[in-house]
mmCIF file of C-alpha atoms in Angstrom:
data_model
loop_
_atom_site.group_PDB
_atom_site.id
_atom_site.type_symbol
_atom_site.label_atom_id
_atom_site.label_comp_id
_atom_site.label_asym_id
_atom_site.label_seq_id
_atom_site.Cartn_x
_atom_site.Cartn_y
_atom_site.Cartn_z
ATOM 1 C CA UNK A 1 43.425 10.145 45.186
ATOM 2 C CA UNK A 2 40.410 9.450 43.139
ATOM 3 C CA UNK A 3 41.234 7.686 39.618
ATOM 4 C CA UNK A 4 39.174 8.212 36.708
ATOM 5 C CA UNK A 5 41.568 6.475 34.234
ATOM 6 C CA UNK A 6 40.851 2.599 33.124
ATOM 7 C CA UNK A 7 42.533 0.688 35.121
ATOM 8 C CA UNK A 8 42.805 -3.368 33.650
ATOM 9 C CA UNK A 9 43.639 -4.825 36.628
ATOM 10 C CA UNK A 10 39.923 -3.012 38.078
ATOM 11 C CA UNK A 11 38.231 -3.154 34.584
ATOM 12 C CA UNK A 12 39.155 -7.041 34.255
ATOM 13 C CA UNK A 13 38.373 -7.201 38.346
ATOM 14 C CA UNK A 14 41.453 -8.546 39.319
ATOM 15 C CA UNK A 15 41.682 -5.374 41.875
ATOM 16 C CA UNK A 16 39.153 -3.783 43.948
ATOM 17 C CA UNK A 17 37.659 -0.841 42.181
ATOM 18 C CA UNK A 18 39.315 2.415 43.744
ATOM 19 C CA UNK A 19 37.534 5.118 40.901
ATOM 20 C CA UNK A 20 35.126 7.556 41.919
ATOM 21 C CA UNK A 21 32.991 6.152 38.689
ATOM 22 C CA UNK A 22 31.740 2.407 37.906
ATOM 23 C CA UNK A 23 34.561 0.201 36.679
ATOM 24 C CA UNK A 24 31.987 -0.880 33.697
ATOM 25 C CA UNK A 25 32.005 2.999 32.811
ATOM 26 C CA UNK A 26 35.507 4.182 32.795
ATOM 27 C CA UNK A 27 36.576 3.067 29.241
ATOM 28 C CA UNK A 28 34.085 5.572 28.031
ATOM 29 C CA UNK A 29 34.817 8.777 30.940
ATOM 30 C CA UNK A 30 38.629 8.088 30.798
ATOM 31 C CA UNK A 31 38.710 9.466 27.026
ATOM 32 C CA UNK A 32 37.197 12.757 27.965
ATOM 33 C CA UNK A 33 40.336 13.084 30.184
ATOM 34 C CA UNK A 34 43.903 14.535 29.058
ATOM 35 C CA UNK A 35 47.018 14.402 30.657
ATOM 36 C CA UNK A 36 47.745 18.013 29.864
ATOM 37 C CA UNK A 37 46.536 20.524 27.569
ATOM 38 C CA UNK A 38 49.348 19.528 24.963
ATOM 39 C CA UNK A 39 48.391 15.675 24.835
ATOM 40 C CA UNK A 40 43.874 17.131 24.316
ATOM 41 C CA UNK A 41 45.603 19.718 21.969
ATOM 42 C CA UNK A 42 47.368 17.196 19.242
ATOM 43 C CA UNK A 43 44.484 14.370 20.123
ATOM 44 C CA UNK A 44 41.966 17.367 18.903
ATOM 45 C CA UNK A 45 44.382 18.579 16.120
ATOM 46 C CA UNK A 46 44.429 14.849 14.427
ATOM 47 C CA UNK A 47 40.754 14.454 15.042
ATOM 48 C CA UNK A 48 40.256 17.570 13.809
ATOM 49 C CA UNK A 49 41.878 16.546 10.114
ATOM 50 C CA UNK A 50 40.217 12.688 10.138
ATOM 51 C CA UNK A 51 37.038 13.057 11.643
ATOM 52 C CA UNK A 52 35.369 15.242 9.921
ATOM 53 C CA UNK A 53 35.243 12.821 6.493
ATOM 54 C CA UNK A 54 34.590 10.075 8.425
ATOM 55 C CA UNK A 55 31.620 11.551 9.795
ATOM 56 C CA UNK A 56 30.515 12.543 6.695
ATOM 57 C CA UNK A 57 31.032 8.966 5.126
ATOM 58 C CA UNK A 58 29.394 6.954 8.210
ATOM 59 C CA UNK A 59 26.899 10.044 9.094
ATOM 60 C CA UNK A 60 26.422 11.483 12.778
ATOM 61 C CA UNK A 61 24.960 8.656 14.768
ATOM 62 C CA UNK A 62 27.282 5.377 12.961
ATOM 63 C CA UNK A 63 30.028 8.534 13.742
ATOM 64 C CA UNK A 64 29.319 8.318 17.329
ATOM 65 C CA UNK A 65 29.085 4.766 17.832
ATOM 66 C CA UNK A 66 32.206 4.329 16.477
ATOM 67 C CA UNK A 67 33.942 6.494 18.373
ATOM 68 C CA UNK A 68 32.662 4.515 21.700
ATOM 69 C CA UNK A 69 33.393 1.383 19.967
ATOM 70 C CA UNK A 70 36.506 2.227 19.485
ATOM 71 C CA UNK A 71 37.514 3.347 23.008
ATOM 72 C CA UNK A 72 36.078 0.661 24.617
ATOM 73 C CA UNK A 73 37.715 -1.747 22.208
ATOM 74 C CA UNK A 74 41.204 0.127 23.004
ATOM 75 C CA UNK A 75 40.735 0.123 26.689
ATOM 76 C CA UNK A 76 39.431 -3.785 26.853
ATOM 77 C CA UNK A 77 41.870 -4.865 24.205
ATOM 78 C CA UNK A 78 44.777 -2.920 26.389
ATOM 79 C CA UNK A 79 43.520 -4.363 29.651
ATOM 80 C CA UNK A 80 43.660 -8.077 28.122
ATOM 81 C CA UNK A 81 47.224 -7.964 26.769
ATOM 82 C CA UNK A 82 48.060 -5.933 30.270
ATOM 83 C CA UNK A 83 46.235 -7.827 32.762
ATOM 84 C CA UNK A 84 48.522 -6.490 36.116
ATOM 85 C CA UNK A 85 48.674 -2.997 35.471
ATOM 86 C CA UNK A 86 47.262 -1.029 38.078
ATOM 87 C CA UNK A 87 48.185 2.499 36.223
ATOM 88 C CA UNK A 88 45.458 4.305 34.670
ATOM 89 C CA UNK A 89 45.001 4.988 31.425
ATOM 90 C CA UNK A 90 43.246 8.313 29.844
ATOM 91 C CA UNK A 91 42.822 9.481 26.583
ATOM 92 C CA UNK A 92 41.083 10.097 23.251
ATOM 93 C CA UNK A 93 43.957 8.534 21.625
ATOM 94 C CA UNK A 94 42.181 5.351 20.356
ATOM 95 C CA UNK A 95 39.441 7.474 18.676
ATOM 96 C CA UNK A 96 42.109 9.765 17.418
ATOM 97 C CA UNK A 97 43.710 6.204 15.764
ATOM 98 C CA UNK A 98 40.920 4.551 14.572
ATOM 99 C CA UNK A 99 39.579 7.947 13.152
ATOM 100 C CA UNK A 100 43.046 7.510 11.474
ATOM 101 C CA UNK A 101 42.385 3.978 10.390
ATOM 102 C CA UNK A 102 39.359 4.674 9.339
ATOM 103 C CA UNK A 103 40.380 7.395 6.989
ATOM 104 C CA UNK A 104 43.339 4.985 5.586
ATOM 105 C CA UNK A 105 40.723 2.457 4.506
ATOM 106 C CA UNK A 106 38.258 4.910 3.355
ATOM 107 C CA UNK A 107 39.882 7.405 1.345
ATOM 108 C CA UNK A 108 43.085 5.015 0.285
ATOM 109 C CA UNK A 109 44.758 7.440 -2.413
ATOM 110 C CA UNK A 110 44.247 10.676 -0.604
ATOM 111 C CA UNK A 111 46.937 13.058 0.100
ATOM 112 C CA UNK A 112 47.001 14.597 3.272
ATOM 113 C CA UNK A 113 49.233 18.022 3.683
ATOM 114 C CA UNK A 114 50.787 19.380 6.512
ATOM 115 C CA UNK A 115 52.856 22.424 7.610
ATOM 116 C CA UNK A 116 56.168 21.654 9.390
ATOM 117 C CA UNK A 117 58.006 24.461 10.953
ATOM 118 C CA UNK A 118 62.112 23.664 9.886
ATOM 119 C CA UNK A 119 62.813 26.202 13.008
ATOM 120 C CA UNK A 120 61.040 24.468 15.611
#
C-alpha cells in the first residue's frame, strides 16, 4: 500500500520513507487528502465560513502562504511531539484551525451564527 499521509517517524527520518511522494513534500500533498467525503465536507464547510475574511484581510497571495504555513507547521509540530508514530496523517484540518484562529484574533467581537437541526 502506497501512503500519502505524513508520517513523523518518515518526515523526522527515523523510518525509511515508504510514500509514493518525497518525505520533504507530504506535509503539503497530505492536506489535499480526506479520509472520507464527510471529514473534506465539514473541513470545507468551516473553511468555507473563516476563510473567506481572512483572505480578504491578508489578500490572496499572504492567504496562500498561510495556509502552507500552517500545514506544514501542524504536520512538523505533530511529528515532534509524536516522534514513533508510523500512522499517517491527512487532512486540511490545520488550515481549517488556524483559518479559525486567525479569524478569533482578527475579528475578536464578531458573532458568528449557525443553524442547528434539534431533530438530528
Amino acid at each position: 500500500v502506497e501512503v500519502i499521509g505524513v508520517i513523523p517517524a518518515e518526515l523526522l527520518g527515523k523510518t525509511e520513507g515508504v510514500g509514493i511522494i518525497p518525505e520533504w513534500l507530504t506535509p503539503l500533498i497530505s492536506s489535499l487528502f480526506h479520509v472520507d467525503i464527510f471529514h473534506l465536507g465539514f473541513n470545507l464547510f468551516f473553511f468555507w465560513i473563516f476563510a473567506d475574511n481572512i483572505e480578504e484581510a491578508f489578500g490572496s497571495r499572504r492567504f496562500f502562504v498561510f495556509c502552507i504555513a500552517a500545514a506544514l507547521v501542524s504536520d512538523y509540530l505533530y511529528a515532534l511531539t509524536c516522534p514513533e508514530i508510523t500512522a499517517p496523517s491527512i487532512g486540511f484540518s490545520a488550515i481549517v484551525t488556524a483559518s479559525m484562529g486567525a479569524y478569533m484574533a482578527l475579528f475578536p467581537l464578531a458573532r458568528v451564527h449557525i443553524l442547528v437541526n434539534p431533530f438530528a
